[in-house]
């Protein structure tokens, strides 16, 4: 520990952190550096301004078994408002930085300098591997130190504009490449994303969140209309709902930027409306109309910025009556093959569209420096009802996960009195209402049941051959005359049911028909039927051929048990020339044909469902401007 007097004002200063090289005098804001046993003044730095940060200098926390303390505090700015970074010293002497961004915290530990890396090689969306992690660049920016307090590891130069690259990896990994004032050989900081509750800081050491009370009830600098800011601590742009003026919010003051056209009609969800989605109450604070132009046709859509103090910002997007709820993602959690597919948590999202999006209308308040006319590259990957959306500018890329919601959900969530428009067309992530899955499962279940029934019936069936006789026709027999009639010996049918009649004859280039009557000797009832076989063969210029069959069968339904005689009369062409035929009767034999037709009926519904689902998907993908291949 080093104690001494500030070289500038004489106030007491103290180095309690072993790694600190400078300390900012709490009385005169002089940066005091220790040079051996003496202290030197290295100029002054601005005083810390109040922000929404819950942290304070000197707060102690614990990550697992590692205790730490916040010993230094920097505020940086790139012209759009400051952000906070805290210098951390662990009890074991290690040091790190705790940065804040839109309600999230990133604890980073220095892991050395990477020589050969150049700032220009890390545009937003660039994927690379470093320090054993697969990473995606989310932001490439710069900033100056505008204020400081406490103890710091290096000298502070408020005039130095430092460049950095922020990248994320899977499962919360966060990496910063600090290029400083150079553009090569960055110092690498590796850490992870944490929630406030994961910092291990006791609640009584946290600072109550400061609200910019003065700005909560501000007035437009152009029309003097009242502006109620619902996220004053994080708002950087406000678009006046009365005159359309776009105002910059900086250091508690509003400054006019540009005059925008007011949207007509206005937002379907009024600014300030509160609604509950995913168990969280959101307040609608911003409204955008964006559009893209494809093949000369303008396609507009609306976006609503939602805010919750604990969860931060999220979005609702509406296009042609279709609604999608968008939640932020870390880019490192998503694997993307541009224009083909994205993968998130084991699910594949097929590329649907990639467009140049233009912001046309701005209304309400926003956490970034929004402007009418700004452009970005927007891509959408879908796995209905979900989607992965990528929005990329020159300096930043953001990823969101979308979930398709029915208009009724939005209507109920925000208690809207005016009915929302009915959806038109098919949205990229709209669920297919004609999914064939349930129909296939239904048909499969009943087919299996039908197959079991068929097996049982076969097992229980008698399949009894009650008659098998061969009849040889006399040479002088004439077709259809008494000379071609034959009576079988009496036989018994023991079980009520069907009878399969099977006719076989060795015909060759001829045909033979049998008109038969099954006569019940007790009742005199007659069941008549006709069977015919024919077989022809030969050869021609195309080679040999054949057609027909020498065996045919027919089922006689509902034949009562009893004693029967089979009367048959042969029909043929010309003379029989020694022809013969065999008639076989089998009692109680299940028909496989019935089972087949029952299956056909069962599978009609799923096949129809497939047709409807396929038609829906064809219509959906007809709107895609990408050829991402077969992904279904």
XYZ file of C-alpha atoms in Angstrom:
632
model
C 0.000 0.000 0.000
C 1.206 3.486 -0.877
C -0.118 6.605 0.695
C 0.750 10.160 -0.146
C -0.423 13.619 -1.102
C -1.879 14.620 -4.419
C 0.816 16.632 -6.208
C -1.873 18.981 -7.487
C -4.134 19.773 -4.516
C -2.382 18.127 -1.583
C -5.289 15.876 -0.702
C -4.497 12.407 0.596
C -4.357 9.645 -2.018
C -3.865 5.963 -1.444
C -2.844 2.943 -3.520
C -4.516 -0.063 -1.897
C -4.527 -2.233 -5.021
C -1.160 -3.815 -5.689
C -1.650 -3.773 -9.448
C -2.685 -0.102 -9.679
C -0.238 2.321 -11.259
C -2.374 5.446 -11.089
C -5.061 6.767 -8.804
C -7.516 9.558 -9.559
C -7.552 12.195 -6.839
C -11.061 12.361 -5.427
C -10.716 16.102 -4.758
C -9.248 17.595 -7.928
C -9.555 14.745 -10.511
C -5.798 14.719 -11.053
C -4.406 11.449 -12.336
C -1.666 10.625 -9.819
C 0.972 8.098 -10.875
C 3.483 6.440 -8.613
C 7.074 6.558 -9.761
C 9.018 4.505 -7.282
C 8.568 6.132 -3.917
C 7.277 9.419 -5.322
C 3.972 10.513 -6.847
C 3.534 12.479 -10.077
C 0.609 14.403 -11.519
C -0.371 13.268 -15.031
C -3.079 15.789 -15.840
C -6.762 15.783 -15.002
C -9.660 13.651 -16.085
C -13.391 14.291 -15.988
C -15.499 13.385 -12.981
C -17.794 10.394 -13.163
C -21.365 11.254 -14.161
C -24.368 9.387 -12.835
C -25.557 6.546 -15.018
C -27.926 3.654 -14.568
C -25.105 1.441 -13.242
C -25.932 -0.382 -9.990
C -22.213 -0.789 -9.160
C -20.103 1.469 -7.015
C -16.406 1.868 -6.281
C -15.222 -0.348 -3.440
C -18.016 -2.894 -3.799
C -16.916 -6.436 -2.998
C -18.159 -9.543 -4.759
C -17.477 -13.240 -5.066
C -17.443 -15.498 -8.088
C -17.377 -19.043 -6.796
C -14.447 -19.156 -4.382
C -12.821 -16.025 -5.815
C -13.418 -12.802 -3.895
C -12.824 -9.496 -5.657
C -13.219 -5.752 -5.223
C -14.037 -2.891 -7.598
C -11.008 -0.622 -7.249
C -11.274 1.572 -10.353
C -13.915 3.050 -12.586
C -13.768 4.379 -16.157
C -16.436 5.991 -18.252
C -15.922 5.867 -22.007
C -17.838 7.559 -24.775
C -17.864 7.466 -28.559
C -20.218 10.384 -28.895
C -23.495 8.693 -28.007
C -23.325 8.703 -24.208
C -20.971 7.071 -21.715
C -20.699 3.476 -20.684
C -19.091 2.109 -17.526
C -16.089 -0.150 -17.059
C -14.835 -1.260 -13.645
C -11.302 -2.296 -12.747
C -11.405 -5.453 -10.632
C -8.734 -6.865 -8.311
C -9.119 -10.366 -6.882
C -7.806 -11.367 -3.482
C -5.235 -13.619 -5.134
C -3.774 -10.660 -7.052
C -5.422 -11.312 -10.404
C -7.070 -8.373 -12.109
C -9.762 -7.867 -14.707
C -12.406 -5.551 -16.102
C -16.141 -5.610 -15.541
C -18.005 -3.862 -18.361
C -21.673 -3.010 -18.661
C -23.817 -3.042 -21.788
C -27.607 -2.663 -21.918
C -28.108 -4.304 -18.539
C -25.614 -7.146 -19.078
C -22.201 -7.487 -17.393
C -19.018 -8.965 -18.855
C -16.153 -9.928 -16.573
C -12.965 -10.050 -18.618
C -9.462 -11.218 -17.760
C -6.430 -10.209 -19.794
C -4.888 -13.132 -21.674
C -2.011 -11.397 -23.446
C -1.319 -9.738 -26.767
C -2.153 -11.366 -30.096
C 0.405 -10.222 -32.606
C -0.511 -10.091 -36.266
C -4.217 -9.334 -35.805
C -5.520 -6.281 -37.586
C -8.631 -4.243 -36.793
C -9.805 -4.242 -40.414
C -9.945 -8.046 -40.395
C -12.763 -8.089 -37.830
C -15.942 -6.699 -39.395
C -19.280 -7.389 -37.651
C -20.391 -10.977 -38.171
C -16.826 -12.203 -38.788
C -16.292 -15.692 -37.333
C -12.931 -16.719 -35.963
C -11.246 -18.863 -33.319
C -9.139 -17.453 -30.489
C -8.047 -18.636 -27.079
C -9.817 -21.949 -27.659
C -13.159 -20.365 -28.439
C -15.230 -20.086 -31.627
C -16.254 -16.434 -31.758
C -18.414 -14.029 -33.738
C -17.741 -10.292 -33.922
C -20.777 -8.378 -32.652
C -19.329 -4.879 -32.573
C -16.317 -3.009 -33.847
C -16.084 0.416 -32.266
C -13.994 3.047 -30.593
C -14.220 5.370 -27.621
C -12.370 7.797 -25.370
C -12.020 7.831 -21.599
C -14.090 10.810 -20.488
C -14.138 10.229 -16.727
C -12.394 8.139 -14.103
C -12.198 7.466 -10.414
C -10.294 5.158 -8.092
C -7.194 3.119 -8.927
C -6.279 2.015 -12.414
C -3.583 -0.186 -13.954
C -2.509 2.337 -16.603
C -2.278 6.017 -17.185
C -5.401 7.754 -18.444
C -5.277 9.807 -21.627
C -8.662 11.472 -22.359
C -7.426 12.511 -25.795
C -6.723 8.965 -26.957
C -9.360 7.352 -29.168
C -9.124 3.596 -28.613
C -10.436 0.897 -30.923
C -11.976 -2.362 -29.796
C -13.751 -5.449 -31.113
C -16.352 -7.285 -29.023
C -17.082 -10.910 -29.893
C -19.234 -13.610 -28.356
C -18.964 -17.358 -28.280
C -21.247 -20.215 -27.238
C -22.671 -20.304 -23.706
C -21.960 -16.709 -22.751
C -18.282 -16.486 -23.735
C -17.285 -12.868 -24.324
C -14.001 -11.634 -25.778
C -12.713 -8.104 -26.295
C -9.812 -7.280 -28.594
C -8.415 -3.988 -27.285
C -6.401 -2.364 -30.075
C -5.878 0.830 -28.091
C -4.885 3.701 -30.351
C -3.328 1.281 -32.814
C -5.017 -0.956 -35.379
C -2.899 -4.065 -34.913
C -1.676 -6.450 -32.203
C -4.587 -6.133 -29.759
C -4.558 -7.070 -26.123
C -7.063 -9.874 -25.626
C -9.538 -10.040 -22.744
C -11.539 -13.236 -22.272
C -14.525 -13.672 -20.000
C -18.211 -14.353 -19.949
C -21.559 -12.688 -19.756
C -23.091 -12.447 -16.289
C -26.297 -11.245 -14.746
C -26.212 -8.758 -11.887
C -27.270 -11.495 -9.492
C -24.327 -13.639 -10.623
C -21.717 -11.035 -9.626
C -21.930 -12.116 -5.998
C -22.258 -8.549 -4.725
C -24.390 -8.081 -1.615
C -27.489 -5.951 -2.263
C -26.461 -3.397 0.360
C -23.284 -2.687 -1.657
C -25.191 -1.927 -4.843
C -26.108 1.598 -5.789
C -29.805 2.424 -6.207
C -30.540 2.920 -9.863
C -30.492 6.586 -10.756
C -33.368 7.799 -12.827
C -33.058 10.804 -15.047
C -36.019 12.417 -13.422
C -35.580 15.641 -15.339
C -35.892 13.822 -18.626
C -38.843 11.677 -17.663
C -41.104 14.646 -18.264
C -39.210 16.552 -20.994
C -40.622 18.688 -23.781
C -39.910 18.629 -27.489
C -37.463 21.335 -28.511
C -39.459 21.970 -31.714
C -43.120 21.973 -30.701
C -42.880 22.048 -26.874
C -45.022 18.918 -26.746
C -44.668 16.849 -23.555
C -42.422 13.807 -23.897
C -42.811 11.031 -21.370
C -39.644 8.929 -21.440
C -40.109 5.404 -20.140
C -36.433 4.364 -20.269
C -34.722 7.732 -19.654
C -31.481 6.163 -18.430
C -30.870 4.293 -21.664
C -32.597 6.413 -24.266
C -30.365 7.982 -26.926
C -32.993 9.076 -29.455
C -36.563 10.356 -29.090
C -39.000 10.948 -31.936
C -41.725 13.414 -30.932
C -45.217 11.964 -31.477
C -46.659 15.468 -32.050
C -44.404 17.043 -34.668
C -42.207 14.154 -35.782
C -38.948 15.804 -34.641
C -36.108 13.366 -33.988
C -34.202 14.462 -30.874
C -30.807 13.443 -29.543
C -30.619 12.664 -25.817
C -27.244 13.473 -24.352
C -26.162 14.530 -20.895
C -29.726 15.150 -19.779
C -30.542 17.469 -22.686
C -32.531 17.116 -25.879
C -31.118 18.340 -29.175
C -32.992 18.518 -32.485
C -31.623 16.278 -35.237
C -34.127 16.057 -38.077
C -37.816 16.367 -38.846
C -39.494 13.085 -39.752
C -42.807 12.289 -41.326
C -45.374 11.109 -38.818
C -46.653 7.590 -39.508
C -50.145 7.337 -40.956
C -51.776 5.333 -39.621
C -50.018 5.312 -36.274
C -48.793 2.275 -34.395
C -51.336 -0.429 -33.673
C -49.817 -0.759 -30.194
C -49.836 2.748 -28.673
C -46.605 4.063 -27.184
C -46.775 3.570 -23.442
C -49.100 0.561 -23.701
C -48.190 -2.257 -21.362
C -48.522 -5.915 -22.241
C -47.474 -9.260 -20.801
C -45.548 -11.692 -22.984
C -43.529 -14.695 -21.780
C -44.566 -13.839 -18.226
C -42.927 -10.383 -18.361
C -44.667 -7.033 -18.441
C -43.343 -4.921 -21.302
C -43.985 -1.289 -22.118
C -44.033 -0.215 -25.757
C -41.600 2.711 -26.089
C -40.667 2.856 -29.772
C -42.133 2.300 -33.212
C -40.371 1.909 -36.566
C -41.502 1.344 -40.107
C -38.837 -0.393 -42.126
C -38.940 -1.721 -45.640
C -36.995 -3.481 -48.326
C -37.311 -3.445 -52.083
C -37.102 -6.671 -54.046
C -37.350 -6.660 -57.837
C -38.818 -3.169 -57.724
C -41.513 -4.006 -55.179
C -41.482 -2.316 -51.739
C -42.204 -4.598 -48.782
C -42.827 -2.630 -45.541
C -43.115 -3.950 -42.007
C -43.517 -2.435 -38.545
C -41.354 -2.934 -35.473
C -42.277 -2.131 -31.869
C -39.528 -1.644 -29.262
C -40.522 -3.099 -25.886
C -38.788 -2.367 -22.592
C -38.663 -4.029 -19.195
C -36.288 -2.671 -16.568
C -35.091 -6.136 -15.558
C -34.923 -7.813 -18.978
C -33.955 -4.831 -21.103
C -35.179 -4.404 -24.681
C -36.970 -6.695 -27.080
C -39.079 -6.396 -30.216
C -42.436 -7.153 -31.773
C -42.520 -7.224 -35.566
C -45.700 -7.020 -37.637
C -45.980 -7.663 -41.360
C -49.251 -8.171 -43.258
C -51.049 -8.959 -40.001
C -48.460 -11.554 -38.914
C -46.690 -10.961 -35.566
C -43.269 -12.160 -34.413
C -41.845 -11.712 -30.889
C -38.072 -11.152 -31.073
C -35.649 -11.702 -28.191
C -31.911 -10.896 -28.343
C -29.346 -13.650 -28.872
C -25.586 -13.746 -28.436
C -24.116 -14.089 -31.913
C -21.775 -16.776 -30.613
C -24.718 -19.032 -29.794
C -25.715 -19.192 -33.466
C -23.877 -21.054 -36.197
C -24.594 -19.607 -39.633
C -23.905 -20.710 -43.183
C -24.854 -17.427 -44.902
C -27.692 -17.819 -47.348
C -28.129 -21.500 -46.490
C -28.981 -22.210 -42.858
C -28.477 -21.244 -39.215
C -28.218 -23.606 -36.258
C -29.304 -22.716 -32.731
C -29.522 -25.124 -29.788
C -29.438 -28.129 -32.108
C -32.189 -26.856 -34.402
C -31.677 -26.031 -38.065
C -33.159 -22.814 -39.437
C -33.409 -22.622 -43.223
C -32.434 -19.368 -44.919
C -35.536 -17.571 -46.141
C -34.540 -14.088 -47.164
C -31.738 -11.570 -47.197
C -32.571 -7.929 -47.899
C -31.307 -4.398 -47.526
C -33.592 -2.907 -44.859
C -34.264 0.833 -44.691
C -35.664 2.649 -41.658
C -38.437 4.920 -42.949
C -40.386 6.070 -39.899
C -39.304 6.615 -36.289
C -41.581 7.286 -33.332
C -40.895 7.104 -29.596
C -37.605 6.495 -27.781
C -34.660 4.249 -28.667
C -31.488 2.985 -27.015
C -29.336 3.532 -30.086
C -28.748 6.453 -32.426
C -31.581 5.669 -34.793
C -32.072 7.765 -37.903
C -34.596 7.759 -40.705
C -32.924 6.485 -43.823
C -30.376 4.283 -42.068
C -29.811 0.942 -43.720
C -28.736 -2.474 -42.614
C -28.405 -5.952 -44.070
C -31.216 -8.163 -42.697
C -31.333 -11.957 -42.988
C -33.986 -14.350 -41.761
C -33.673 -18.086 -41.119
C -36.829 -20.025 -40.273
C -37.900 -23.194 -38.497
C -41.602 -22.424 -37.942
C -42.850 -21.152 -35.573
C -39.341 -19.861 -34.763
C -36.814 -17.811 -36.663
C -33.273 -16.487 -36.305
C -32.864 -12.914 -37.506
C -29.586 -11.175 -38.288
C -29.322 -7.395 -38.573
C -25.924 -6.093 -39.660
C -24.465 -2.614 -40.087
C -20.916 -1.500 -40.771
C -20.058 -1.547 -37.052
C -22.454 -3.923 -35.375
C -24.412 -7.126 -35.870
C -27.359 -8.213 -33.735
C -29.032 -11.588 -33.563
C -32.587 -12.217 -32.388
C -34.747 -15.286 -32.044
C -38.304 -14.850 -33.269
C -41.456 -16.694 -32.294
C -44.578 -16.387 -34.430
C -47.625 -15.198 -32.488
C -51.251 -15.077 -33.560
C -52.831 -11.584 -33.640
C -55.190 -12.654 -30.851
C -52.200 -13.154 -28.529
C -51.041 -9.561 -29.122
C -54.591 -8.259 -28.809
C -55.051 -9.926 -25.438
C -51.541 -9.199 -24.137
C -51.834 -5.426 -24.645
C -55.589 -5.195 -24.097
C -56.089 -3.552 -27.508
C -59.638 -2.385 -28.145
C -59.361 -2.095 -31.907
C -59.230 -5.511 -33.596
C -55.958 -6.275 -35.325
C -56.043 -6.986 -39.074
C -56.400 -10.556 -40.229
C -53.101 -12.001 -41.499
C -52.640 -11.858 -45.243
C -50.565 -14.369 -47.150
C -48.064 -16.651 -45.441
C -45.372 -15.377 -43.059
C -41.862 -16.877 -43.215
C -42.113 -18.397 -39.720
C -45.860 -19.074 -39.713
C -46.607 -22.628 -38.540
C -48.021 -24.875 -41.226
C -51.698 -25.391 -40.221
C -51.879 -28.491 -42.402
C -49.185 -30.496 -40.725
C -49.459 -34.127 -41.811
C -47.827 -35.522 -38.677
C -51.032 -36.183 -36.690
C -52.695 -37.760 -39.745
C -49.703 -40.076 -40.279
C -49.752 -41.082 -36.631
C -53.509 -41.691 -36.778
C -53.231 -43.778 -39.944
C -50.262 -45.710 -38.600
C -52.075 -46.572 -35.392
C -55.211 -47.804 -37.144
C -53.200 -49.675 -39.782
C -51.373 -51.537 -37.064
C -54.678 -52.356 -35.385
C -56.135 -53.498 -38.699
C -53.125 -55.708 -39.348
C -53.546 -57.340 -35.947
C -57.233 -57.971 -36.695
C -56.278 -59.507 -40.050
C -53.791 -61.838 -38.361
C -56.369 -62.882 -35.769
C -58.998 -63.555 -38.430
C -56.502 -65.658 -40.375
C -55.631 -67.620 -37.270
C -59.289 -68.263 -36.465
C -60.400 -68.922 -40.065
C -61.171 -72.529 -41.064
C -59.561 -72.288 -44.539
C -61.161 -75.692 -45.272
C -60.983 -77.199 -48.767
C -64.507 -78.573 -49.147
C -64.237 -79.533 -52.817
C -61.426 -80.060 -55.320
C -62.420 -81.798 -58.500
C -61.000 -82.040 -61.987
C -63.431 -82.318 -64.894
C -62.279 -83.689 -68.278
C -64.509 -82.657 -71.147
C -65.575 -85.266 -73.645
C -64.337 -84.847 -77.202
C -67.922 -84.476 -78.432
C -68.889 -81.966 -75.723
C -70.317 -78.733 -76.994
C -69.918 -75.330 -75.308
C -72.860 -74.348 -73.075
C -74.846 -77.524 -73.800
C -75.842 -80.344 -71.457
C -72.889 -82.313 -72.831
C -70.596 -79.864 -71.015
C -72.433 -80.076 -67.679
C -70.951 -81.844 -64.647
C -72.273 -82.455 -61.113
C -69.906 -82.920 -58.181
C -70.325 -85.384 -55.435
C -72.132 -83.973 -52.389
C -69.871 -82.202 -49.915
C -70.367 -80.357 -46.637
C -69.688 -76.727 -45.693
C -69.348 -76.646 -41.914
C -69.056 -72.956 -41.130
C -71.059 -69.949 -42.160
C -68.865 -67.597 -44.135
C -67.349 -66.911 -47.476
C -66.166 -69.485 -50.006
C -63.288 -68.973 -52.404
C -63.933 -70.597 -55.794
C -60.745 -71.244 -57.747
C -60.809 -72.313 -61.414
C -57.671 -73.752 -63.081
C -57.398 -74.988 -66.681
C -54.282 -75.684 -68.837
C -55.585 -73.526 -71.711
C -53.068 -72.294 -74.273
C -54.046 -69.652 -76.797
C -57.622 -70.402 -75.796
C -60.114 -69.617 -73.126
C -62.521 -71.618 -70.983
C -65.422 -70.400 -68.876
C -67.406 -72.193 -66.224
C -70.955 -71.263 -65.275
C -71.367 -72.770 -61.798
C -74.186 -73.191 -59.303
C -73.656 -74.092 -55.661
C -76.841 -76.012 -54.731
C -77.867 -76.551 -51.097
C -79.421 -80.012 -50.979
C -81.497 -79.300 -47.851
C -82.913 -75.875 -48.719
C -82.633 -75.951 -52.473
C -80.985 -72.508 -52.425
C -78.665 -71.842 -55.325
C -75.650 -69.561 -55.455
C -74.500 -69.002 -58.990
C -71.206 -67.630 -60.254
C -69.086 -67.541 -63.366
C -65.326 -67.961 -63.750
C -63.206 -67.768 -66.853
C -59.543 -68.331 -67.617
C -57.632 -67.561 -70.780
C -53.984 -67.673 -71.745
C -52.364 -66.498 -74.947
C -48.721 -66.324 -76.070
C -46.693 -65.815 -79.203
C -43.942 -63.693 -80.696
C -43.689 -60.705 -83.007
C -41.117 -58.138 -84.052
C -40.752 -57.067 -80.407
C -40.061 -60.571 -79.216
C -42.120 -63.144 -77.344
C -45.217 -62.171 -75.405
C -47.946 -63.666 -73.267
C -51.113 -62.501 -71.575
C -53.871 -63.892 -69.376
C -53.721 -66.588 -66.729
C -54.636 -70.224 -66.346
C -56.037 -69.706 -62.839
C -58.716 -67.302 -61.590
C -60.623 -67.134 -58.322
C -63.699 -65.488 -56.864
C -65.097 -65.159 -53.379
C -68.725 -66.106 -52.659
C -69.932 -64.181 -49.627
C -72.095 -65.412 -46.747
C -72.537 -69.064 -47.639
C -74.581 -70.916 -44.964
C -73.380 -74.283 -43.645
C -74.999 -77.364 -45.200
C -74.651 -80.148 -47.726
C -74.019 -78.941 -51.268
C -73.552 -80.065 -54.827
C -71.633 -78.018 -57.395
C -73.147 -77.940 -60.874
C -70.734 -76.678 -63.562
C -71.250 -76.048 -67.253
C -68.186 -75.368 -69.434
C -68.074 -72.739 -72.128
C -65.311 -72.665 -74.714
C -64.629 -71.890 -78.338
C -64.778 -74.669 -80.885
C -64.249 -78.196 -79.609
C -62.801 -79.044 -76.199
C -60.051 -81.236 -77.724
C -59.443 -82.992 -74.409
C -59.523 -79.878 -72.281
C -60.018 -80.159 -68.524
C -60.539 -77.852 -65.653
C -60.191 -78.044 -61.871
C -62.632 -76.369 -59.532
C -61.523 -75.860 -55.928
C -63.785 -74.514 -53.172
C -62.268 -73.261 -49.885
C -64.630 -72.392 -47.039
C -64.124 -69.519 -44.545
C -61.041 -67.819 -45.957
C -60.264 -64.156 -45.077
C -59.819 -61.854 -48.059
C -56.496 -59.960 -48.159
C -58.081 -57.643 -50.709
C -60.399 -56.233 -48.053
C -57.415 -55.568 -45.831
C -55.673 -53.829 -48.741
C -58.624 -51.556 -49.496
C -59.055 -50.767 -45.799
C -55.405 -49.653 -45.768
C -55.974 -47.514 -48.842
C -58.912 -45.796 -47.139
C -56.858 -45.254 -43.984
C -53.986 -43.645 -45.878
C -56.146 -41.317 -47.918
C -56.334 -38.800 -45.038
C -52.565 -38.498 -44.417
C -51.886 -38.367 -48.137
C -54.409 -35.549 -48.426
C -52.767 -33.849 -45.441
C -49.374 -34.178 -47.142
C -50.795 -32.570 -50.250
C -52.219 -29.618 -48.294
C -49.046 -29.210 -46.205
C -46.901 -29.385 -49.314
C -49.064 -26.767 -51.055
C -48.698 -24.470 -48.020
C -44.908 -24.859 -48.002
C -44.737 -24.273 -51.752
C -46.620 -20.994 -51.285
C -44.375 -20.014 -48.339
C -41.100 -20.631 -50.151
C -42.323 -18.971 -53.329
C -41.836 -15.711 -51.389
C -38.204 -16.513 -50.504
C -35.534 -14.602 -52.381
C -32.878 -17.175 -51.536
C -32.182 -20.613 -52.938
C -31.226 -22.386 -49.746
C -31.749 -25.886 -51.147
C -33.971 -28.599 -49.763
C -34.155 -28.146 -46.075
C -37.404 -29.840 -45.140
